[in-house]
Short mmCIF file of C-alpha atoms in Angstrom, two decimals:
data_model
loop_
_atom_site.label_atom_id
_atom_site.label_comp_id
_atom_site.label_asym_id
_atom_site.label_seq_id
_atom_site.Cartn_x
_atom_site.Cartn_y
_atom_site.Cartn_z
CA MET A 1 0.07 -0.06 -0.01
CA ARG A 2 1.14 3.65 -0.49
CA PRO A 3 0.54 6.65 1.05
CA ASN A 4 -2.10 8.27 -1.14
CA ALA A 5 0.29 10.85 -2.61
CA GLY A 6 0.83 12.44 -5.92
CA SER A 7 3.85 11.79 -8.22
CA ARG A 8 6.19 12.29 -5.39
CA PHE A 9 5.05 8.86 -3.98
CA GLY A 10 4.45 5.77 -5.24
CA SER A 11 0.39 2.30 -4.65
CA SER A 12 0.51 -1.55 -2.06
CA ILE A 13 -0.43 0.46 0.88
CA VAL A 14 0.09 4.07 -0.85
CA LEU A 15 0.32 7.42 0.76
CA ALA A 16 -2.97 9.43 0.21
CA ALA A 17 -1.30 12.90 -0.64
CA LEU A 18 -0.85 14.96 -3.56
CA LEU A 19 2.01 17.27 -2.96
CA ILE A 20 0.46 20.46 -3.66
CA ALA A 21 2.33 20.41 -6.81
CA ALA A 22 1.15 17.06 -7.67
CA ALA A 23 -2.03 15.71 -9.46
CA VAL A 24 -3.41 12.09 -8.93
CA ALA A 25 -1.85 9.42 -7.18
CA ARG A 26 -0.72 6.55 -9.53
CA ALA A 27 -2.83 3.63 -9.82
CA ALA A 28 -2.48 1.15 -6.97
CA ASP A 29 -0.77 -2.37 -7.32
CA VAL A 30 1.44 -1.15 -10.31
CA VAL A 31 5.08 -1.24 -8.64
CA PRO A 32 6.72 -4.33 -10.34
CA GLU A 33 8.40 -6.77 -8.03
CA ALA A 34 9.70 -10.26 -9.01
CA GLU A 35 8.53 -11.91 -5.94
CA PRO A 36 4.95 -10.86 -4.55
CA ARG A 37 4.10 -11.25 -0.97
CA TYR A 38 1.32 -13.80 0.15
CA TYR A 39 -0.05 -14.53 3.63
CA VAL A 40 0.38 -18.36 4.21
CA GLN A 41 -1.78 -19.64 6.94
CA PHE A 42 -0.74 -22.88 8.75
CA ASP A 43 -2.78 -25.54 10.71
CA ARG A 44 -0.45 -24.85 13.37
CA LEU A 45 2.24 -22.15 13.56
CA ASP A 46 5.53 -23.30 15.06
CA ALA A 47 9.24 -22.86 14.73
CA GLY A 48 9.15 -25.15 11.69
CA SER A 49 6.66 -22.94 9.68
CA ARG A 50 9.45 -20.19 8.78
CA ARG A 51 11.69 -23.19 7.72
CA LEU A 52 8.94 -24.82 5.54
CA ILE A 53 8.50 -21.53 3.58
CA GLU A 54 12.31 -21.20 3.30
CA ASP A 55 12.73 -25.00 1.92
CA ALA A 56 10.00 -23.92 -0.55
CA GLY A 57 12.07 -21.13 -1.79
CA GLY A 58 10.07 -18.34 -0.19
CA LYS A 59 11.25 -15.54 2.10
CA PRO A 60 9.26 -14.88 5.26
CA ALA A 61 8.57 -11.34 6.12
CA VAL A 62 5.87 -10.72 8.65
CA GLU A 63 4.60 -13.09 11.14
CA LEU A 64 1.24 -12.69 12.47
CA GLY A 65 0.67 -15.18 15.26
CA GLU A 66 -3.04 -14.14 15.86
CA PHE A 67 -3.92 -15.46 12.78
CA GLY A 68 -1.55 -18.37 12.42
CA ALA A 69 -0.07 -16.86 9.19
CA ILE A 70 3.40 -15.80 8.00
CA SER A 71 3.57 -13.14 5.10
CA ALA A 72 6.15 -14.23 2.63
CA ARG A 73 7.78 -13.36 -0.56
CA LEU A 74 7.12 -16.27 -2.83
CA SER A 75 8.31 -16.84 -6.56
CA PRO A 76 5.85 -18.67 -8.72
CA ASP A 77 7.56 -21.86 -8.23
CA ALA A 78 7.60 -21.37 -4.51
CA LEU A 79 3.97 -20.38 -4.47
CA GLU A 80 3.20 -23.92 -6.27
CA ARG A 81 5.01 -26.00 -3.96
CA LEU A 82 3.38 -24.26 -0.84
CA LYS A 83 -0.11 -24.91 -2.24
CA LEU A 84 0.52 -28.65 -2.43
CA ASP A 85 1.69 -28.69 1.14
CA PRO A 86 -1.07 -30.24 3.45
CA ARG A 87 0.25 -28.37 6.46
CA ILE A 88 -0.70 -25.21 5.03
CA ARG A 89 -4.38 -24.01 5.33
CA SER A 90 -4.55 -21.15 3.03
CA ILE A 91 -2.67 -18.71 0.79
CA GLU A 92 -3.68 -15.40 0.03
CA GLU A 93 -2.05 -12.42 -1.84
CA ASP A 94 -0.80 -10.09 0.59
CA PRO A 95 -1.89 -6.73 -1.32
CA ARG A 96 0.06 -3.46 -0.93
CA ARG A 97 -0.98 -0.40 0.74
CA PHE A 98 0.26 3.25 -0.33
CA PRO A 99 0.18 6.73 1.45
CA MET A 100 -2.71 8.46 -0.02
CA ALA A 101 -1.40 12.46 -0.96
CA GLU A 102 -1.08 26.71 7.93
CA VAL A 103 -1.26 30.95 10.24
CA THR A 104 -4.33 28.84 10.93
CA PRO A 105 -4.82 26.81 7.86
CA TYR A 106 -8.67 27.24 6.23
CA GLY A 107 -9.31 23.64 7.19
CA ILE A 108 -8.89 23.98 11.04
CA ALA A 109 -11.72 26.52 10.96
CA MET A 110 -13.62 24.95 8.37
CA VAL A 111 -14.07 21.66 10.68
CA GLN A 112 -14.68 24.00 13.92
CA ALA A 113 -11.84 22.96 15.76
CA PRO A 114 -11.12 26.43 17.38
CA GLN A 115 -14.90 26.33 18.64
CA VAL A 116 -13.78 23.37 20.91
CA GLU A 117 -11.51 24.77 23.57
CA GLU A 118 -9.06 22.23 24.53
CA GLY A 119 -8.53 23.06 28.34
CA TYR A 120 -9.48 19.61 29.40
CA GLY A 121 -6.16 18.93 31.14
CA ALA A 122 -4.00 16.03 30.17
CA PRO A 123 -4.23 14.04 27.08
CA SER A 124 -7.25 11.58 27.46
CA ARG A 125 -7.06 10.16 24.11
CA LYS A 126 -4.41 8.89 21.73
CA VAL A 127 -3.83 9.15 18.14
CA CYS A 128 -1.90 6.66 16.16
CA ILE A 129 -0.43 7.88 12.93
CA ILE A 130 0.45 5.04 10.50
CA ASP A 131 2.80 6.77 7.65
CA SER A 132 6.14 7.75 6.75
CA GLY A 133 7.40 8.83 10.15
CA TYR A 134 7.78 12.13 12.07
CA TYR A 135 10.35 14.68 11.88
CA LYS A 136 10.79 15.06 15.55
CA ARG A 137 13.13 18.14 15.29
CA HIS A 138 10.49 20.32 13.60
CA VAL A 139 9.75 23.58 15.53
CA ASP A 140 6.13 22.95 15.10
CA VAL A 141 5.60 19.54 15.96
CA ASP A 142 5.38 18.08 19.50
CA GLN A 143 8.78 16.62 20.77
CA HIS A 144 7.03 14.23 23.14
CA VAL A 145 5.43 11.77 20.79
CA THR A 146 6.15 8.00 21.05
CA GLY A 147 6.74 5.78 18.07
CA SER A 148 8.08 2.75 16.36
CA THR A 149 9.34 1.58 12.91
CA ASN A 150 7.64 -1.01 11.33
CA THR A 151 9.27 -1.33 8.01
CA GLY A 152 11.66 0.67 5.65
CA THR A 153 14.74 2.46 6.59
CA GLY A 154 15.51 5.07 9.11
CA THR A 155 13.97 5.43 12.59
CA TRP A 156 10.38 6.41 13.11
CA SER A 157 11.45 10.14 14.19
CA THR A 158 12.85 10.90 10.77
CA ASP A 159 10.77 11.40 7.60
CA HIS A 160 12.71 11.78 4.52
CA CYS A 161 9.46 12.28 2.13
CA GLY A 162 7.54 14.53 4.52
CA HIS A 163 4.27 12.56 4.00
CA GLY A 164 3.92 11.77 7.78
CA THR A 165 5.20 15.02 9.31
CA HIS A 166 2.61 16.70 7.10
CA VAL A 167 -0.30 14.71 8.41
CA ALA A 168 1.04 15.01 11.98
CA GLY A 169 1.14 18.79 11.44
CA THR A 170 -2.69 19.09 10.62
CA ILE A 171 -3.45 16.89 13.78
CA ALA A 172 -1.23 18.70 16.29
CA ALA A 173 1.10 21.46 15.03
CA VAL A 174 1.71 23.59 18.20
CA THR A 175 0.71 27.12 19.06
CA ASN A 176 4.11 28.77 19.16
CA SER A 177 3.68 32.04 17.21
CA GLU A 178 5.13 30.52 14.12
CA GLY A 179 4.29 28.29 11.32
CA VAL A 180 0.95 26.57 11.40
CA ARG A 181 -1.52 25.30 14.10
CA GLY A 182 -3.36 21.93 14.06
CA VAL A 183 -6.75 20.67 14.98
CA LEU A 184 -5.19 20.20 18.41
CA PRO A 185 -2.22 22.55 18.86
CA ASN A 186 -1.69 22.96 22.46
CA GLY A 187 0.13 19.46 23.27
CA THR A 188 -3.14 18.07 24.81
CA ILE A 189 -3.33 15.04 22.81
CA ALA A 190 -0.90 11.87 23.06
CA ILE A 191 0.54 10.95 19.62
CA HIS A 192 2.11 7.50 18.64
CA VAL A 193 3.59 6.98 15.25
CA VAL A 194 4.32 3.97 13.24
CA LYS A 195 6.64 4.42 10.32
CA VAL A 196 5.26 1.91 7.83
CA PHE A 197 6.74 3.41 4.78
CA GLY A 198 10.31 3.68 3.93
CA ASP A 199 12.40 6.58 3.19
CA ASP A 200 11.25 6.70 -0.52
CA CYS A 201 7.66 7.04 0.94
CA ASP A 202 6.70 4.42 -2.10
CA TRP A 203 4.68 1.46 -0.73
CA ALA A 204 4.27 -1.26 1.94
CA TYR A 205 2.22 -4.37 2.36
CA SER A 206 -1.07 -5.01 3.58
CA SER A 207 0.47 -7.47 6.25
CA ASP A 208 2.78 -4.26 7.29
CA LEU A 209 -0.51 -2.21 7.97
CA VAL A 210 -1.96 -5.14 10.16
CA ALA A 211 1.53 -5.28 11.92
CA ALA A 212 1.59 -1.49 12.51
CA LEU A 213 -2.17 -1.67 13.64
CA GLY A 214 -1.00 -4.16 16.32
CA ARG A 215 1.50 -1.71 17.58
CA CYS A 216 -1.04 1.02 17.66
CA ARG A 217 -3.28 -0.99 19.72
CA ALA A 218 -0.15 -2.11 22.10
CA ALA A 219 0.45 1.59 22.51
CA GLY A 220 -2.91 2.26 23.76
CA ALA A 221 -4.19 4.28 20.73
CA ASN A 222 -7.92 5.35 20.42
CA VAL A 223 -7.87 6.92 17.07
CA VAL A 224 -5.69 5.39 14.20
CA SER A 225 -5.08 7.77 11.28
CA MET A 226 -3.95 6.24 7.99
CA SER A 227 -3.51 8.55 4.91
CA LEU A 228 -2.92 5.54 2.87
CA GLY A 229 -4.63 2.82 0.94
CA GLY A 230 -4.65 0.33 -2.00
CA SER A 231 -7.15 -1.12 -4.51
CA SER A 232 -7.01 -4.78 -3.23
CA SER A 233 -8.97 -6.01 0.06
CA SER A 234 -7.44 -8.55 2.38
CA THR A 235 -9.25 -11.14 4.63
CA TYR A 236 -6.43 -10.75 7.16
CA GLU A 237 -6.59 -6.91 7.03
CA ARG A 238 -10.25 -6.99 7.22
CA GLN A 239 -10.19 -8.99 10.33
CA ALA A 240 -7.75 -6.97 12.02
CA PHE A 241 -9.75 -3.63 11.41
CA ASP A 242 -12.78 -5.40 12.52
CA ASP A 243 -11.45 -6.69 15.55
CA ALA A 244 -9.77 -3.34 16.49
CA TYR A 245 -13.38 -1.65 16.24
CA ALA A 246 -14.70 -4.32 18.50
CA LYS A 247 -12.26 -3.44 21.01
CA GLY A 248 -13.12 0.16 20.86
CA ILE A 249 -10.57 1.74 18.37
CA LEU A 250 -11.62 4.30 15.81
CA SER A 251 -9.88 3.83 12.54
CA ILE A 252 -10.01 6.56 9.86
CA ALA A 253 -8.46 6.16 6.40
CA ALA A 254 -8.15 8.31 3.26
CA ALA A 255 -10.80 7.30 0.33
CA GLY A 256 -8.28 7.49 -2.37
CA ASN A 257 -6.98 9.79 -5.05
CA ASP A 258 -7.66 8.55 -8.37
CA GLY A 259 -10.93 10.20 -8.87
CA SER A 260 -12.73 7.23 -9.60
CA THR A 261 -15.45 5.00 -8.09
CA ARG A 262 -13.01 2.21 -7.09
CA HIS A 263 -12.93 1.31 -3.43
CA SER A 264 -9.60 1.84 -1.58
CA TYR A 265 -8.52 -0.27 1.36
CA PRO A 266 -8.36 0.00 4.32
CA ALA A 267 -10.97 2.81 4.09
CA SER A 268 -13.53 0.74 2.44
CA TYR A 269 -13.84 -1.94 5.32
CA ALA A 270 -17.21 -1.40 7.25
CA SER A 271 -15.07 -0.89 10.55
CA VAL A 272 -13.11 1.98 8.85
CA VAL A 273 -14.07 5.69 8.46
CA SER A 274 -13.52 6.54 4.72
CA VAL A 275 -12.64 10.19 4.11
CA ALA A 276 -13.17 12.39 0.91
CA ALA A 277 -11.53 15.44 0.29
CA VAL A 278 -12.96 18.97 -0.41
CA ASP A 279 -11.80 22.31 -1.30
CA SER A 280 -12.16 25.75 0.39
CA THR A 281 -15.62 26.07 -1.20
CA LYS A 282 -16.82 22.73 0.22
CA LYS A 283 -16.89 21.23 -3.17
CA VAL A 284 -15.63 17.58 -3.62
CA ALA A 285 -12.07 17.61 -5.07
CA SER A 286 -11.68 16.04 -8.36
CA PHE A 287 -9.21 13.52 -7.57
CA SER A 288 -11.29 12.27 -4.50
CA GLN A 289 -12.67 8.84 -5.02
CA ARG A 290 -16.50 8.40 -4.97
CA ASN A 291 -18.19 5.18 -3.65
CA SER A 292 -20.75 3.76 -1.35
CA GLN A 293 -18.08 3.63 1.46
CA VAL A 294 -17.15 7.19 1.50
CA GLU A 295 -18.44 8.19 4.95
CA ILE A 296 -17.51 11.97 5.82
CA SER A 297 -15.60 14.73 4.10
CA ALA A 298 -12.94 17.05 5.16
CA PRO A 299 -10.58 20.00 3.69
CA GLY A 300 -7.78 18.26 1.44
CA VAL A 301 -7.00 20.87 -1.22
CA GLY A 302 -4.27 23.55 -0.58
CA ILE A 303 -3.52 22.14 3.04
CA LEU A 304 -0.57 24.03 4.53
CA SER A 305 1.17 22.07 7.18
CA THR A 306 4.55 20.86 8.47
CA VAL A 307 7.31 19.29 6.21
CA PRO A 308 10.98 18.32 6.94
CA TRP A 309 12.59 20.57 4.47
CA THR A 310 12.63 24.37 3.70
CA SER A 311 11.56 26.14 0.64
CA GLU A 312 10.79 29.69 -0.39
CA ASN A 313 8.24 30.67 -3.18
CA THR A 314 7.52 34.23 -3.33
CA LEU A 315 6.55 37.08 -5.86
CA THR A 316 7.69 40.36 -4.57
CA THR A 317 6.34 43.50 -6.40
CA GLY A 318 5.37 47.19 -5.76
CA THR A 319 7.78 49.98 -5.20
CA SER A 320 11.38 50.10 -3.27
CA THR A 321 9.38 51.99 -0.52
CA ALA A 322 6.39 49.96 -0.38
CA PRO A 323 6.97 46.47 -1.43
CA VAL A 324 4.37 43.71 -1.68
CA THR A 325 5.17 39.98 -1.01
CA PHE A 326 2.95 37.21 -1.82
CA ALA A 327 3.82 33.70 -0.63
CA GLY A 328 3.20 30.86 -3.07
CA ASN A 329 3.80 27.14 -3.26
CA ARG A 330 6.44 25.02 -4.96
CA LEU A 331 5.12 23.26 -8.19
CA GLU A 332 6.53 19.60 -8.39
CA ASN A 333 9.54 19.09 -10.61
CA ALA A 334 9.88 22.97 -11.33
CA PRO A 335 13.56 23.78 -10.86
CA ALA A 336 14.34 25.75 -7.75
CA ALA A 337 15.98 28.46 -10.12
CA GLY A 338 16.63 31.08 -7.21
CA SER A 339 15.72 34.76 -8.21
CA ALA A 340 14.45 36.11 -11.32
CA THR A 341 13.40 39.93 -11.62
CA GLY A 342 11.77 41.66 -14.61
CA THR A 343 8.55 43.21 -15.59
CA LEU A 344 5.35 41.82 -14.13
CA ALA A 345 3.44 40.83 -17.39
CA ASN A 346 -0.36 39.59 -17.47
CA GLY A 347 0.01 36.39 -19.61
CA GLY A 348 -3.90 35.26 -19.14
CA LEU A 349 -4.01 31.64 -19.61
CA CYS A 350 -0.55 31.41 -20.98
CA ALA A 351 -1.41 29.58 -24.20
CA PRO A 352 1.27 27.61 -25.92
CA SER A 353 1.62 30.08 -28.64
CA ALA A 354 1.68 33.15 -26.58
CA SER A 355 4.53 35.60 -26.42
CA TYR A 356 5.65 38.06 -23.63
CA PRO A 357 8.12 40.95 -22.87
CA ARG A 358 11.53 39.63 -22.91
CA GLY A 359 12.71 38.81 -19.59
CA ALA A 360 9.32 39.28 -17.82
CA VAL A 361 7.96 37.64 -14.70
CA VAL A 362 4.55 36.21 -16.04
CA LEU A 363 1.24 35.88 -14.26
CA CYS A 364 -0.60 32.93 -15.75
CA LYS A 365 -4.33 31.98 -14.69
CA ARG A 366 -4.70 28.29 -14.10
CA GLY A 367 -7.04 26.42 -16.43
CA THR A 368 -7.40 25.24 -20.09
CA TYR A 369 -3.53 24.25 -20.51
CA SER A 370 -1.59 22.09 -18.34
CA LEU A 371 0.62 23.47 -15.76
CA ALA A 372 3.70 22.39 -17.71
CA ASP A 373 2.34 23.99 -20.96
CA LYS A 374 1.88 27.18 -19.20
CA VAL A 375 5.37 27.28 -17.85
CA ARG A 376 6.98 26.22 -21.35
CA SER A 377 4.98 28.86 -23.11
CA VAL A 378 6.54 31.38 -20.76
CA GLN A 379 9.96 29.94 -21.28
CA LYS A 380 9.73 29.89 -24.90
CA GLY A 381 8.19 33.29 -25.33
CA GLY A 382 11.10 34.86 -23.40
CA GLY A 383 9.76 34.93 -19.80
CA LYS A 384 12.14 34.50 -16.86
CA ALA A 385 9.69 32.99 -14.49
CA ALA A 386 6.15 31.82 -14.48
CA VAL A 387 3.55 32.46 -11.48
CA ILE A 388 0.42 30.44 -11.88
CA TYR A 389 -2.18 31.90 -9.88
CA ASN A 390 -5.40 29.48 -9.04
CA ASN A 391 -8.71 29.67 -10.95
CA VAL A 392 -10.83 28.82 -7.68
CA PRO A 393 -10.32 30.43 -4.16
CA GLY A 394 -7.23 29.40 -2.37
CA LEU A 395 -3.86 27.84 -3.00
CA PHE A 396 -3.46 24.76 -5.22
CA GLY A 397 -1.14 21.86 -5.70
CA GLY A 398 0.24 20.75 -8.99
CA THR A 399 3.08 19.05 -10.77
CA LEU A 400 4.72 19.70 -13.92
CA GLY A 401 5.28 15.90 -14.66
CA ASP A 402 8.27 14.05 -15.27
CA ASP A 403 10.98 15.70 -17.21
CA PRO A 404 8.96 18.88 -18.20
CA GLY A 405 12.11 20.21 -19.86
CA VAL A 406 11.93 23.78 -18.27
CA THR A 407 14.85 25.94 -16.76
CA ILE A 408 12.79 28.78 -15.28
CA SER A 409 11.16 29.10 -12.03
CA ALA A 410 7.46 28.39 -11.45
CA ILE A 411 5.60 28.81 -8.50
CA ALA A 412 1.99 28.67 -7.54
CA LEU A 413 -0.26 31.44 -5.76
CA SER A 414 -3.69 31.39 -4.44
CA GLN A 415 -6.56 33.02 -6.42
CA GLU A 416 -6.76 35.96 -4.22
CA ASP A 417 -2.96 36.69 -4.44
CA GLY A 418 -3.02 36.16 -8.04
CA GLN A 419 -5.67 38.69 -8.73
CA ARG A 420 -4.09 41.21 -6.42
CA ALA A 421 -0.79 40.91 -8.14
CA LEU A 422 -2.49 41.62 -11.33
CA GLY A 423 -2.88 45.21 -10.12
CA TYR A 424 1.04 45.64 -10.36
CA ALA A 425 1.23 44.48 -13.94
CA GLY A 426 3.90 46.61 -15.69
CA LYS A 427 5.96 47.32 -12.56
CA GLN A 428 9.29 45.15 -11.54
CA ALA A 429 8.85 41.90 -9.85
CA THR A 430 11.10 39.35 -8.33
CA ALA A 431 9.91 35.74 -8.32
CA VAL A 432 11.94 33.54 -5.78
CA SER A 433 11.94 29.56 -5.82
CA LEU A 434 14.49 28.12 -3.54
CA TYR A 435 14.36 24.58 -2.17
CA ASP A 436 16.83 22.94 0.51
CA PRO A 437 16.36 19.31 1.00
CA ALA A 438 18.18 19.08 4.12
CA PRO A 439 16.29 18.41 7.35
CA GLY A 440 14.51 21.47 8.43
CA SER A 441 11.34 23.13 9.62
CA GLY A 442 9.28 23.89 6.55
CA TYR A 443 5.81 24.25 5.45
CA GLU A 444 3.97 23.44 2.18
CA ALA A 445 0.46 23.17 0.96
CA TRP A 446 -0.60 19.73 -0.36
CA ASP A 447 -3.78 18.21 -1.89
CA GLY A 448 -5.14 14.70 -1.39
CA THR A 449 -7.52 12.65 0.63
CA SER A 450 -4.23 12.17 2.79
CA MET A 451 -4.81 15.75 3.84
CA ALA A 452 -8.49 15.28 4.50
CA THR A 453 -7.93 12.13 6.83
CA PRO A 454 -5.94 13.97 9.72
CA HIS A 455 -8.71 16.61 10.05
CA VAL A 456 -11.09 13.93 10.79
CA SER A 457 -8.78 12.13 12.98
CA GLY A 458 -7.86 15.07 14.79
CA VAL A 459 -11.63 15.97 15.13
CA ALA A 460 -12.51 12.58 16.71
CA ALA A 461 -9.79 12.75 19.08
CA LEU A 462 -10.73 16.50 20.06
CA VAL A 463 -14.41 15.44 20.63
CA TRP A 464 -13.61 12.30 22.15
CA SER A 465 -11.22 14.13 24.74
CA ARG A 466 -14.16 16.22 25.79
CA LYS A 467 -16.22 13.20 26.30
CA PRO A 468 -13.99 10.21 27.28
CA ALA A 469 -16.54 7.88 28.49
CA ALA A 470 -18.10 7.79 24.90
CA THR A 471 -17.48 4.75 22.81
CA ASN A 472 -15.94 4.48 19.39
CA ARG A 473 -19.39 3.92 17.84
CA GLN A 474 -20.90 6.75 19.70
CA ILE A 475 -18.07 9.23 18.52
CA ARG A 476 -18.38 8.01 15.01
CA ASP A 477 -22.24 8.24 15.05
CA ALA A 478 -21.92 11.82 16.37
CA LEU A 479 -19.54 12.75 13.48
CA ASP A 480 -21.72 11.26 10.88
CA ALA A 481 -25.03 12.80 12.59
CA SER A 482 -23.52 16.59 12.84
CA ALA A 483 -21.63 16.57 9.54
CA THR A 484 -22.93 19.65 7.41
CA ASP A 485 -24.90 17.79 4.52
CA LEU A 486 -23.07 18.46 1.07
CA GLY A 487 -24.35 17.35 -2.28
CA THR A 488 -27.25 15.09 -2.67
CA ALA A 489 -29.36 15.23 0.58
CA GLY A 490 -28.09 12.62 3.21
CA ARG A 491 -25.29 10.44 2.63
CA ASP A 492 -24.00 10.31 -1.09
CA THR A 493 -20.80 8.71 -2.77
CA SER A 494 -18.96 12.08 -2.99
CA TYR A 495 -19.43 13.31 0.31
CA GLY A 496 -20.57 10.74 2.58
CA TRP A 497 -22.76 12.20 5.35
CA GLY A 498 -20.91 15.51 4.51
CA LEU A 499 -18.31 17.99 6.16
CA VAL A 500 -16.84 16.85 9.51
CA GLN A 501 -17.98 19.55 12.32
CA ALA A 502 -15.97 19.17 15.74
CA LYS A 503 -18.54 21.66 17.74
CA ARG A 504 -21.78 20.29 16.36
CA ALA A 505 -20.39 16.59 17.08
CA LEU A 506 -19.79 17.73 20.58
CA ASP A 507 -23.31 19.37 20.82
CA VAL A 508 -25.01 16.04 19.49
CA LEU A 509 -23.02 13.95 22.28
CA ASN A 510 -24.33 16.67 24.91
CA GLY A 511 -27.60 16.35 23.68
CA THR A 512 -27.87 20.03 22.97
CA VAL A 513 -28.67 20.02 19.35
CA THR A 514 -30.72 17.23 17.64
CA PRO A 515 -28.72 15.24 14.99
CA ARG A 516 -29.57 15.48 11.60
CA CYS A 517 -32.25 13.05 10.70
CA ARG A 518 -31.58 10.35 7.93
CA LEU A 519 -33.83 9.67 4.96
CA VAL A 520 -35.62 6.19 4.15
CA LYS A 521 -33.12 3.66 2.92
CA GLN A 522 -30.20 5.24 4.51
CA SER A 523 -28.28 3.73 7.44
CA CYS A 524 -28.94 4.49 10.99
CA SER A 525 -28.31 3.16 14.39
CA SER A 526 -29.65 3.52 17.76
CA SER A 527 -27.93 7.05 18.19
CA SER A 528 -28.93 8.36 14.82
CA ARG A 529 -32.54 9.60 13.87
CA CYS A 530 -34.79 8.59 10.83
CA CYS A 531 -36.70 11.35 9.17
CA SER A 532 -39.72 9.27 9.29
CA GLY A 533 -40.48 5.71 10.31
CA THR A 534 -38.12 3.80 12.31
CA CYS A 535 -34.38 2.43 12.36
CA SER A 536 -34.70 -1.25 11.42
CA SER A 537 -31.73 -3.56 10.85
CA GLY A 538 -29.52 -0.60 10.48
CA VAL A 539 -31.69 1.19 7.88
CA CYS A 540 -34.39 3.88 8.00
CA LYS A 541 -37.71 2.43 7.18
#
């Protein structure tokens, strides 16, 4: 699985983020491998089980004693040998899982986190983040978290690809007068990190995720946050999440980033909350997967959060005595070409055949043509730098694709800043694009259901910390029943029940507001209310 990410990342468990410079995550299960992994279940798991696999030519990877199984790399020949062994009960493919991929970022206010004050004392709930690690030296994250390394290279407290650190910042970036704040910004939530993705942030196996879930449980986690997923389900994985749910854990995962109706796992298991992404206007993101398992939505477009490197992407114009600087975002695969100064020109949509004043810094409006085509147009037309501003409110993420063939700087601005910058056309401007990959305390805006997921995980922990006697089922029902309805009335495949709301969920639990009623044929429970009729067998009649 991969982190549900963009082209920075790979998809067995996949990261669910799209670097704000990235477009859509690569399709799941496309990473070639000579020897896939399989769950091998024995009638009796003992010391000889590993030797049995090795004698057949396999390579044991993860032992799952609770299932009497071992995940192992098997060549086609080894697979056939083991299928014939009477001591083996079953063999099932071990599907991959990928990582899916602020100031107060807009998403924090949108989910009502500031309306639920955190003055409830010591942490009463724990969030376990299964991801690519946690850059513990970042100035804007809590230094007192715990963690472990499940697989891959390095230690859990380092994060070379940034996905896990970005997720963690949305949940709990601290209030310290710099950087961003998270849903839980005051160190009043306990966090445990399990590093399941290696330093390349590419992918891991379903069995790695099952083992990571076990570590979350052992650490006493209440909420498990997973900005990751893959297209294939697993019997073992489903059983693991079902059991965790039965034991009181609330698992939350990214719905996926390929913009299709395909299911993604673990999000699409019934025991896991599947999270879709919306933008700053509360419209479902184009990349967000749409299916019957989508349960709730959260901000996932242009989400500013913590990363373990530093970069500067700015446009400065105005006058020497009254300069105006607009902070932007790095476009993936654009060169960090330093500083470029020239006349600020309005390039409109920056069509491929357009021309510009020689040596200009060109403003381009997003839309119609690809980001790479716009930058190539500016470069071919004589411009020194391309500054692309959004065509909808807020900042955006994007990629120039592999080998875009450009040498000039290219940065992204929000729609608001781009429109303001147009007022300075004709004046001198300087575009700066710098990037230092060395470990450091930086910030970037990313897109993805990976970015939506920690909003929901943070809200669940925030609300639950105010009502620690509640069960995971009650917290889940309250989040669903209090969500702001978006799209088709009631639950739908794009938004689920709607936009997650912290304050309203707490009000539902406190009984001070009536939860939104549910329509005929929609799912219900003892804590939800049908608009008419009754809740029977989990459905409004």
